[in-house]
mmCIF file of C-alpha atoms in Angstrom:
data_model
loop_
_atom_site.group_PDB
_atom_site.id
_atom_site.type_symbol
_atom_site.label_atom_id
_atom_site.label_comp_id
_atom_site.label_asym_id
_atom_site.label_seq_id
_atom_site.Cartn_x
_atom_site.Cartn_y
_atom_site.Cartn_z
ATOM 1 C CA GLY A 1 -51.322 -40.636 81.993
ATOM 2 C CA ALA A 2 -50.395 -38.725 85.091
ATOM 3 C CA GLY A 3 -47.698 -41.086 86.241
ATOM 4 C CA VAL A 4 -45.730 -44.227 85.498
ATOM 5 C CA SER A 5 -48.014 -47.280 85.344
ATOM 6 C CA GLN A 6 -47.050 -50.932 85.542
ATOM 7 C CA THR A 7 -49.027 -54.041 84.761
ATOM 8 C CA PRO A 8 -49.817 -56.468 86.215
ATOM 9 C CA SER A 9 -49.614 -55.293 89.811
ATOM 10 C CA ASN A 10 -49.135 -58.896 90.933
ATOM 11 C CA LYS A 11 -48.026 -61.941 89.022
ATOM 12 C CA VAL A 12 -47.824 -65.460 90.401
ATOM 13 C CA THR A 13 -46.192 -68.050 88.181
ATOM 14 C CA GLU A 14 -44.646 -71.482 88.377
ATOM 15 C CA LYS A 15 -40.952 -72.239 88.182
ATOM 16 C CA GLY A 16 -39.828 -72.578 84.588
ATOM 17 C CA LYS A 17 -42.588 -70.395 83.084
ATOM 18 C CA TYR A 18 -42.130 -67.259 80.948
ATOM 19 C CA VAL A 19 -43.412 -63.886 82.170
ATOM 20 C CA GLU A 20 -43.741 -60.412 80.754
ATOM 21 C CA LEU A 21 -43.962 -57.260 82.835
ATOM 22 C CA ARG A 22 -45.149 -53.991 81.269
ATOM 23 C CA CYS A 23 -44.218 -50.407 82.011
ATOM 24 C CA ASP A 24 -45.951 -47.277 80.667
ATOM 25 C CA PRO A 25 -43.755 -44.245 81.339
ATOM 26 C CA ILE A 26 -44.820 -40.663 81.650
ATOM 27 C CA SER A 27 -45.625 -39.270 78.233
ATOM 28 C CA GLY A 28 -42.642 -37.535 76.737
ATOM 29 C CA HIS A 29 -40.086 -39.123 79.027
ATOM 30 C CA THR A 30 -37.265 -40.486 76.898
ATOM 31 C CA ALA A 31 -35.371 -42.343 79.651
ATOM 32 C CA LEU A 32 -36.790 -45.515 81.211
ATOM 33 C CA TYR A 33 -35.302 -47.676 83.939
ATOM 34 C CA TRP A 34 -36.049 -51.106 85.329
ATOM 35 C CA TYR A 35 -35.103 -51.950 88.920
ATOM 36 C CA ARG A 36 -35.669 -55.043 91.036
ATOM 37 C CA GLN A 37 -36.372 -54.933 94.778
ATOM 38 C CA SER A 38 -36.040 -58.076 96.866
ATOM 39 C CA LEU A 39 -37.688 -58.291 100.282
ATOM 40 C CA GLY A 40 -35.990 -56.087 102.826
ATOM 41 C CA GLN A 41 -33.526 -54.670 100.286
ATOM 42 C CA GLY A 42 -33.215 -51.473 98.323
ATOM 43 C CA PRO A 43 -33.902 -51.592 94.582
ATOM 44 C CA GLU A 44 -31.156 -52.769 92.248
ATOM 45 C CA PHE A 45 -30.625 -51.494 88.758
ATOM 46 C CA LEU A 46 -31.412 -53.828 85.860
ATOM 47 C CA ILE A 47 -31.513 -51.898 82.599
ATOM 48 C CA TYR A 48 -31.774 -48.366 81.238
ATOM 49 C CA PHE A 49 -33.301 -47.239 77.933
ATOM 50 C CA GLN A 50 -32.678 -43.942 76.228
ATOM 51 C CA GLY A 51 -35.337 -43.845 73.525
ATOM 52 C CA THR A 52 -35.662 -47.244 71.903
ATOM 53 C CA GLY A 53 -32.174 -48.500 72.698
ATOM 54 C CA ALA A 54 -30.853 -50.173 75.829
ATOM 55 C CA ALA A 55 -28.088 -47.782 76.798
ATOM 56 C CA ASP A 56 -27.023 -49.817 79.784
ATOM 57 C CA ASP A 57 -28.047 -53.433 80.526
ATOM 58 C CA SER A 58 -25.267 -54.143 82.946
ATOM 59 C CA GLY A 59 -27.712 -54.949 85.759
ATOM 60 C CA LEU A 60 -29.507 -57.815 84.066
ATOM 61 C CA PRO A 61 -28.529 -60.843 86.174
ATOM 62 C CA ASN A 62 -28.297 -63.372 83.312
ATOM 63 C CA ASP A 63 -29.538 -64.108 79.825
ATOM 64 C CA ARG A 64 -32.948 -65.223 81.054
ATOM 65 C CA PHE A 65 -33.750 -61.516 81.425
ATOM 66 C CA PHE A 66 -34.474 -59.305 78.456
ATOM 67 C CA ALA A 67 -36.238 -55.998 77.973
ATOM 68 C CA VAL A 68 -37.526 -54.078 74.944
ATOM 69 C CA ARG A 69 -38.846 -50.651 74.209
ATOM 70 C CA PRO A 70 -39.619 -50.858 70.476
ATOM 71 C CA GLU A 71 -41.299 -47.452 70.011
ATOM 72 C CA GLY A 72 -39.482 -45.516 72.685
ATOM 73 C CA SER A 73 -42.458 -45.469 75.048
ATOM 74 C CA VAL A 74 -43.872 -48.656 76.603
ATOM 75 C CA SER A 75 -41.297 -51.168 77.789
ATOM 76 C CA THR A 76 -41.638 -54.871 78.483
ATOM 77 C CA LEU A 77 -39.336 -56.832 80.792
ATOM 78 C CA LYS A 78 -39.277 -60.489 79.819
ATOM 79 C CA ILE A 79 -38.088 -63.331 82.054
ATOM 80 C CA GLN A 80 -37.617 -66.793 80.610
ATOM 81 C CA ARG A 81 -37.513 -70.067 82.624
ATOM 82 C CA THR A 82 -38.382 -68.264 85.848
ATOM 83 C CA GLU A 83 -36.668 -69.382 89.077
ATOM 84 C CA ARG A 84 -37.836 -68.924 92.677
ATOM 85 C CA GLY A 85 -34.992 -66.473 93.157
ATOM 86 C CA ASP A 86 -36.610 -64.162 90.599
ATOM 87 C CA SER A 87 -39.389 -63.397 93.091
ATOM 88 C CA ALA A 88 -39.231 -59.701 93.825
ATOM 89 C CA VAL A 89 -40.949 -56.383 93.103
ATOM 90 C CA TYR A 90 -39.975 -55.096 89.681
ATOM 91 C CA LEU A 91 -39.993 -51.315 89.545
ATOM 92 C CA CYS A 92 -40.015 -49.087 86.479
ATOM 93 C CA ALA A 93 -39.032 -45.426 86.479
ATOM 94 C CA SER A 94 -38.938 -42.771 83.770
ATOM 95 C CA SER A 95 -37.304 -39.405 83.449
ATOM 96 C CA ARG A 96 -37.481 -36.560 81.020
ATOM 97 C CA ASP A 97 -33.998 -37.136 79.682
ATOM 98 C CA ARG A 98 -30.728 -38.603 80.716
ATOM 99 C CA VAL A 99 -28.876 -35.714 82.243
ATOM 100 C CA GLY A 100 -29.753 -34.572 85.751
ATOM 101 C CA SER A 101 -33.435 -35.467 85.589
ATOM 102 C CA GLU A 102 -35.557 -36.694 88.440
ATOM 103 C CA GLN A 103 -36.826 -40.282 88.080
ATOM 104 C CA PHE A 104 -40.528 -40.950 88.627
ATOM 105 C CA PHE A 105 -41.357 -44.456 89.808
ATOM 106 C CA GLY A 106 -44.241 -46.723 89.038
ATOM 107 C CA PRO A 107 -46.041 -48.768 91.680
ATOM 108 C CA GLY A 108 -44.161 -51.935 90.769
ATOM 109 C CA THR A 109 -45.099 -55.460 89.809
ATOM 110 C CA ARG A 110 -44.785 -58.063 92.536
ATOM 111 C CA LEU A 111 -43.607 -61.294 90.946
ATOM 112 C CA THR A 112 -43.897 -64.533 92.858
ATOM 113 C CA VAL A 113 -42.372 -67.698 91.403
ATOM 114 C CA LEU A 114 -43.649 -70.868 93.096
ATOM 115 C CA LYS B 1 -19.544 -53.360 101.635
ATOM 116 C CA ASN B 2 -22.472 -51.623 99.965
ATOM 117 C CA GLU B 3 -21.733 -48.499 98.005
ATOM 118 C CA VAL B 4 -24.581 -46.726 99.801
ATOM 119 C CA GLU B 5 -25.056 -47.275 103.533
ATOM 120 C CA GLN B 6 -27.914 -46.038 105.622
ATOM 121 C CA SER B 7 -28.410 -45.786 109.354
ATOM 122 C CA PRO B 8 -30.324 -46.708 111.304
ATOM 123 C CA GLN B 9 -32.002 -49.631 109.571
ATOM 124 C CA ASN B 10 -35.031 -49.351 111.844
ATOM 125 C CA LEU B 11 -36.248 -46.373 113.803
ATOM 126 C CA THR B 12 -39.212 -46.001 116.145
ATOM 127 C CA ALA B 13 -40.147 -42.513 117.288
ATOM 128 C CA GLN B 14 -42.910 -40.840 119.267
ATOM 129 C CA GLU B 15 -45.133 -38.355 117.522
ATOM 130 C CA GLY B 16 -43.565 -34.889 117.530
ATOM 131 C CA GLU B 17 -39.970 -36.079 117.778
ATOM 132 C CA PHE B 18 -37.196 -34.763 115.547
ATOM 133 C CA ILE B 19 -35.871 -37.584 113.340
ATOM 134 C CA THR B 20 -32.549 -37.982 111.523
ATOM 135 C CA ILE B 21 -31.691 -40.620 108.985
ATOM 136 C CA ASN B 22 -28.152 -40.838 107.724
ATOM 137 C CA CYS B 23 -26.646 -41.911 104.397
ATOM 138 C CA SER B 24 -23.013 -42.488 103.515
ATOM 139 C CA TYR B 25 -21.688 -43.392 100.115
ATOM 140 C CA SER B 26 -18.371 -44.478 98.740
ATOM 141 C CA VAL B 27 -18.586 -43.622 95.027
ATOM 142 C CA GLY B 28 -18.382 -40.381 93.136
ATOM 143 C CA ILE B 29 -21.832 -39.000 92.534
ATOM 144 C CA SER B 30 -23.581 -36.342 90.444
ATOM 145 C CA ALA B 31 -26.632 -36.215 92.713
ATOM 146 C CA LEU B 32 -28.226 -37.843 95.732
ATOM 147 C CA HIS B 33 -31.904 -38.709 96.113
ATOM 148 C CA TRP B 34 -34.070 -39.266 99.170
ATOM 149 C CA LEU B 35 -37.101 -41.421 98.456
ATOM 150 C CA GLN B 36 -40.095 -42.562 100.440
ATOM 151 C CA GLN B 37 -41.776 -45.935 100.104
ATOM 152 C CA HIS B 38 -44.975 -46.816 101.916
ATOM 153 C CA PRO B 39 -45.806 -50.540 102.530
ATOM 154 C CA GLY B 40 -47.267 -51.959 99.351
ATOM 155 C CA GLY B 41 -46.849 -48.624 97.646
ATOM 156 C CA GLY B 42 -44.659 -47.142 95.061
ATOM 157 C CA ILE B 43 -41.600 -44.952 95.560
ATOM 158 C CA VAL B 44 -41.986 -41.199 95.797
ATOM 159 C CA SER B 45 -39.053 -38.861 95.323
ATOM 160 C CA LEU B 46 -38.634 -36.456 98.221
ATOM 161 C CA PHE B 47 -35.437 -34.651 97.306
ATOM 162 C CA MET B 48 -32.742 -34.585 94.687
ATOM 163 C CA LEU B 49 -29.651 -32.651 95.738
ATOM 164 C CA SER B 50 -26.046 -32.222 94.765
ATOM 165 C CA SER B 51 -24.923 -29.707 97.362
ATOM 166 C CA GLY B 52 -26.036 -27.851 100.429
ATOM 167 C CA LYS B 53 -29.513 -28.189 101.868
ATOM 168 C CA LYS B 54 -33.112 -28.374 100.720
ATOM 169 C CA LYS B 55 -36.313 -28.002 102.690
ATOM 170 C CA HIS B 56 -39.865 -29.038 101.902
ATOM 171 C CA GLY B 57 -42.425 -28.669 104.615
ATOM 172 C CA ARG B 58 -41.263 -30.590 107.646
ATOM 173 C CA LEU B 59 -38.535 -32.379 105.685
ATOM 174 C CA ILE B 60 -34.958 -31.176 105.384
ATOM 175 C CA ALA B 61 -32.150 -32.847 103.425
ATOM 176 C CA THR B 62 -28.498 -31.948 103.627
ATOM 177 C CA ILE B 63 -25.415 -33.201 101.838
ATOM 178 C CA ASN B 64 -21.713 -32.877 102.432
ATOM 179 C CA ILE B 65 -19.910 -33.773 99.260
ATOM 180 C CA GLN B 66 -16.447 -33.781 100.822
ATOM 181 C CA GLU B 67 -17.501 -36.196 103.535
ATOM 182 C CA LYS B 68 -19.743 -38.232 101.200
ATOM 183 C CA HIS B 69 -22.605 -38.002 103.661
ATOM 184 C CA SER B 70 -26.210 -36.909 103.589
ATOM 185 C CA SER B 71 -28.921 -36.615 106.226
ATOM 186 C CA LEU B 72 -32.695 -36.531 106.053
ATOM 187 C CA HIS B 73 -34.409 -34.746 108.922
ATOM 188 C CA ILE B 74 -38.113 -34.854 109.795
ATOM 189 C CA THR B 75 -39.330 -32.200 112.202
ATOM 190 C CA ALA B 76 -42.482 -32.613 114.337
ATOM 191 C CA SER B 77 -42.873 -36.225 113.177
ATOM 192 C CA HIS B 78 -46.335 -37.647 112.628
ATOM 193 C CA PRO B 79 -47.623 -41.237 112.309
ATOM 194 C CA ARG B 80 -48.309 -40.590 108.620
ATOM 195 C CA ASP B 81 -44.501 -40.211 108.192
ATOM 196 C CA SER B 82 -44.184 -43.926 108.892
ATOM 197 C CA ALA B 83 -42.608 -45.449 105.794
ATOM 198 C CA VAL B 84 -39.306 -46.736 104.434
ATOM 199 C CA TYR B 85 -36.894 -43.928 103.558
ATOM 200 C CA ILE B 86 -34.323 -44.760 100.892
ATOM 201 C CA CYS B 87 -31.145 -42.956 99.956
ATOM 202 C CA ALA B 88 -30.011 -43.368 96.372
ATOM 203 C CA VAL B 89 -27.041 -41.894 94.504
ATOM 204 C CA ARG B 90 -26.607 -41.174 90.860
ATOM 205 C CA GLY B 91 -23.103 -41.829 89.683
ATOM 206 C CA GLY B 92 -21.239 -40.013 87.023
ATOM 207 C CA GLY B 93 -20.858 -41.286 83.492
ATOM 208 C CA ALA B 94 -23.315 -41.920 80.740
ATOM 209 C CA THR B 95 -25.961 -43.746 82.749
ATOM 210 C CA ASN B 96 -28.449 -41.977 84.991
ATOM 211 C CA LYS B 97 -29.018 -45.152 86.999
ATOM 212 C CA LEU B 98 -29.473 -44.953 90.751
ATOM 213 C CA ILE B 99 -27.599 -46.972 93.360
ATOM 214 C CA PHE B 100 -29.806 -47.514 96.374
ATOM 215 C CA GLY B 101 -29.252 -47.976 100.066
ATOM 216 C CA THR B 102 -31.183 -50.657 101.856
ATOM 217 C CA GLY B 103 -33.617 -48.205 103.414
ATOM 218 C CA THR B 104 -34.593 -47.087 106.889
ATOM 219 C CA LEU B 105 -37.899 -48.308 108.244
ATOM 220 C CA LEU B 106 -39.451 -45.508 110.281
ATOM 221 C CA ALA B 107 -42.414 -46.048 112.613
ATOM 222 C CA VAL B 108 -43.848 -42.999 114.305
ATOM 223 C CA GLN B 109 -46.143 -43.881 117.165
ATOM 224 C CA PRO B 110 -48.996 -41.602 118.293
#
């Protein structure tokens, strides 16, 4: 595709449920990033993939959060036992490679935990 | 204290005015990004710079590495420029992750 796509665009769930958020990066981009943006704040880094491996997961807030990128393209962010504090816009970005490349952002998934 | 600070947080301008948004950072960086985010929309990269100055249309971005400061200028502002403008820095090291400021909400009134 022409840009980074994310699905769903909106997700409403109940506290305690499991959710999966999907990111389709730009074709050929080896680096993929997940960020989280709470209302009125700038995005915060969650995890970075180079290829299939998570090169840096230091931003994941706790072990309820997990992300995979099994074939080095599409990535899924998984959140277990969701809490109301997880409500935010989850942004995905991709770049051509790791060093010095511009990141291209998807439209985000707005997650609301009731 | 945030590693990336922006000012002002909110800015209202009249159409045609010259606008400046400032960004200061406290960490070593390899590059600085200026990004634009419209309400309900995704993030668009405006500039990526590591030194000096860049210009694209009515937008100008400057960076002073020694002072750890960058500015985004908009000349002849227009209502369609209304958006959140975010400064983000890329640190050194093995990760290309961005550290973001909290953004500046700009409203340009006709």
